[in-house]
XYZ file of C-alpha atoms in Angstrom:
240
model
C 0.000 0.000 0.000
C 1.218 3.483 -0.821
C 2.589 5.250 2.276
C 3.068 8.803 1.041
C 2.137 11.513 3.527
C 1.053 15.011 2.456
C 1.020 18.259 4.411
C -2.297 20.080 4.155
C -3.991 23.150 5.559
C -7.304 21.876 6.863
C -10.323 24.185 6.887
C -13.301 24.042 9.257
C -16.582 25.952 8.835
C -18.591 28.112 11.167
C -21.849 26.572 12.346
C -24.329 28.781 10.529
C -24.765 29.136 6.776
C -26.314 32.270 5.310
C -28.265 33.219 2.175
C -29.303 36.429 0.457
C -32.001 38.421 2.222
C -34.085 38.668 -0.945
C -33.999 34.929 -1.667
C -37.018 32.719 -0.956
C -35.949 29.533 0.845
C -38.156 26.521 1.592
C -39.202 26.413 5.239
C -37.917 22.860 5.651
C -34.354 24.148 5.075
C -34.723 26.640 7.913
C -36.127 24.343 10.589
C -32.829 23.578 12.361
C -31.794 27.235 12.505
C -28.454 26.606 10.795
C -29.380 28.454 7.585
C -30.157 32.118 8.180
C -30.464 35.392 6.295
C -27.120 37.082 5.743
C -28.239 40.228 7.553
C -28.710 38.281 10.800
C -25.062 37.301 11.301
C -21.776 39.173 11.574
C -19.649 38.751 8.438
C -16.357 40.589 9.041
C -14.915 42.436 6.072
C -12.378 40.209 4.306
C -12.920 37.137 6.480
C -12.272 33.821 4.699
C -15.496 32.235 3.454
C -17.066 29.821 1.006
C -19.873 30.790 -1.355
C -22.863 32.982 -0.598
C -24.062 36.364 -1.846
C -21.480 38.509 -0.033
C -18.027 39.071 -1.508
C -15.413 41.520 -0.230
C -13.452 42.498 -3.320
C -10.783 44.970 -4.374
C -12.264 48.286 -5.440
C -13.170 48.360 -9.166
C -12.785 44.557 -9.410
C -14.733 43.372 -12.507
C -17.223 40.864 -11.060
C -17.544 38.106 -13.712
C -21.126 38.012 -15.033
C -21.030 34.342 -16.063
C -19.662 32.980 -12.758
C -20.774 32.741 -9.132
C -18.723 33.886 -6.167
C -17.271 30.667 -4.723
C -15.192 32.055 -1.881
C -12.225 34.029 -0.674
C -9.223 33.359 1.526
C -7.569 35.876 3.832
C -3.993 34.661 3.577
C -3.018 36.234 6.883
C -5.368 33.660 8.413
C -4.333 30.767 6.143
C -0.637 31.129 5.262
C 0.807 30.663 8.790
C -0.226 26.992 8.501
C 1.500 26.494 5.129
C 4.523 24.239 5.696
C 5.366 24.299 1.984
C 5.779 28.068 1.829
C 3.961 28.147 -1.518
C 1.168 30.519 -0.528
C 1.641 34.285 -0.396
C 1.907 35.461 3.209
C -0.457 38.402 2.811
C -3.373 39.460 0.667
C -6.478 37.658 -0.519
C -7.424 34.964 -3.007
C -10.817 35.240 -4.705
C -12.647 32.348 -6.357
C -15.485 32.427 -8.894
C -16.852 29.360 -10.627
C -19.471 27.669 -12.771
C -19.731 24.110 -11.446
C -21.882 22.975 -14.373
C -19.171 23.863 -16.894
C -16.198 23.208 -14.570
C -14.792 26.645 -15.277
C -13.897 29.607 -13.133
C -11.617 32.444 -12.171
C -9.059 32.906 -9.413
C -7.667 36.340 -8.596
C -5.063 37.487 -6.079
C -4.682 40.931 -4.540
C -2.016 41.816 -1.987
C -4.169 44.284 -0.095
C -5.375 44.681 3.464
C -8.918 43.979 4.625
C -9.557 47.703 4.982
C -8.990 48.165 1.236
C -11.768 45.731 0.279
C -15.250 46.744 -0.821
C -18.367 44.687 -0.049
C -20.394 43.470 -3.032
C -23.745 41.733 -2.479
C -25.384 39.628 -5.205
C -28.314 37.561 -3.974
C -29.065 34.434 -6.004
C -30.737 31.066 -5.524
C -28.557 28.703 -7.567
C -25.035 27.282 -7.146
C -23.123 28.761 -4.196
C -26.256 30.560 -2.940
C -25.325 29.512 0.628
C -22.333 31.097 2.298
C -20.386 29.961 5.332
C -17.413 31.550 7.087
C -14.204 29.590 7.463
C -13.915 29.419 11.228
C -10.586 27.624 11.551
C -7.485 26.749 9.538
C -4.720 24.511 10.840
C -1.830 22.354 9.650
C -2.525 18.663 9.253
C -1.434 15.668 7.193
C -3.131 12.994 5.105
C -1.902 9.655 3.798
C -2.427 8.150 0.384
C -3.031 4.804 2.099
C -6.317 6.236 3.449
C -7.699 6.217 -0.102
C -7.862 2.424 -0.040
C -10.299 0.200 1.843
C -10.948 -3.423 2.661
C -13.510 -5.295 0.501
C -16.962 -5.518 2.068
C -17.969 -8.875 0.569
C -16.807 -11.733 -1.640
C -17.947 -9.981 -4.799
C -15.599 -7.081 -4.098
C -12.677 -9.342 -3.264
C -12.136 -10.249 -6.917
C -11.462 -6.560 -7.693
C -8.829 -5.965 -5.018
C -5.255 -5.089 -5.924
C -2.165 -7.132 -5.059
C -2.360 -5.933 -1.465
C -5.968 -7.033 -1.060
C -7.535 -3.555 -0.935
C -9.827 -1.439 -3.116
C -9.686 2.175 -4.187
C -12.207 4.172 -2.142
C -13.880 6.653 -4.475
C -15.460 8.676 -1.668
C -12.569 8.864 0.812
C -11.356 12.434 1.185
C -14.761 13.954 0.434
C -15.232 14.851 4.097
C -12.175 17.115 4.131
C -11.852 20.796 3.213
C -8.274 21.875 2.686
C -5.463 23.403 0.704
C -2.831 21.059 -0.813
C -2.805 17.295 -0.377
C -4.509 14.610 -2.462
C -6.961 15.625 -5.174
C -10.486 14.322 -4.518
C -13.134 13.491 -7.114
C -15.523 10.588 -6.581
C -16.158 10.156 -10.306
C -12.483 9.776 -11.185
C -10.656 6.476 -11.372
C -7.670 5.649 -9.153
C -5.275 6.083 -12.083
C -6.638 9.562 -12.840
C -6.288 10.720 -9.237
C -2.763 9.323 -8.953
C -1.806 11.074 -12.178
C -2.700 14.390 -10.535
C -0.969 13.416 -7.283
C 2.242 12.603 -9.165
C 2.109 15.712 -11.350
C 3.149 19.296 -10.703
C -0.458 20.222 -9.878
C -1.448 21.142 -6.333
C -4.819 21.599 -4.663
C -5.260 25.349 -4.246
C -8.642 24.809 -2.610
C -10.899 21.878 -1.785
C -14.248 22.387 -0.092
C -15.837 19.121 0.956
C -18.669 17.659 2.980
C -17.447 18.479 6.496
C -20.051 21.145 7.157
C -19.476 23.201 3.996
C -21.241 21.148 1.301
C -23.955 18.571 1.916
C -23.149 16.521 -1.164
C -20.230 17.232 -3.447
C -16.658 18.479 -3.449
C -15.492 21.727 -5.047
C -11.819 21.767 -6.020
C -9.366 24.115 -7.695
C -6.033 22.875 -9.036
C -3.019 24.991 -9.938
C 0.412 24.215 -11.330
C 3.029 24.572 -8.603
C 5.167 26.898 -10.708
C 2.162 29.083 -11.490
C 1.464 29.378 -7.769
C 5.073 30.351 -7.078
C 4.792 33.029 -9.774
C 1.342 34.184 -8.582
C -0.110 33.281 -11.977
C -3.705 32.186 -11.417
C -4.854 32.259 -15.049
C -4.481 28.504 -15.661
C -6.386 27.027 -12.703
C -8.604 23.973 -13.154
C -12.060 23.781 -11.565
C -13.828 20.565 -10.603
C -17.101 19.622 -8.947
C -17.385 16.003 -7.818
C -21.018 15.158 -7.069
C -21.325 12.384 -4.479
């Protein structure tokens, strides 16, 4: 079994999700009190977050009409946990995406929170819910965790030489930067090709309190990240 270990920055969400004040939401989604109108919670300017109607952007930033705001990272909060040293130490990363077309935009601005301007765009489709990133911390993950024991005799005939199976859904519960690419519709060989390439996970938002079903991922070439070139990022949505 493969024993490689990867350093990651793990991300944990705040408890409450929020949606645009003008959006109509089915009552059943509001019963547990964990989804609330954006105006009812404190959303600090520039704080790291995933999705939702509220983006804090550089002044005069051209908001892309064909994409949804997917999130932003305050690197002063995130970068101290980066053992690789690949991330910028200051500034903000901004993510926009279309998960139907697997396309998007990543932008970087080395500016302070006070220089950001709040933009609100209520909508009721992809990324309509927002959630603050409550915690970021250094962690590790092992490639061996992507394999599992067979559950019955029928599965045993598909095991590899070490008697284990590739687990398509392992990793979906983690939100992170760096580490092993996750996509439940991809084959083992496809995932390992990414793992063994020069691509790194710039952002993965999984099912640990961010998404209910599905994993949003952004890949970037390591050299592009070093050069702060975000024009060639890849965007993926793995629906579980």
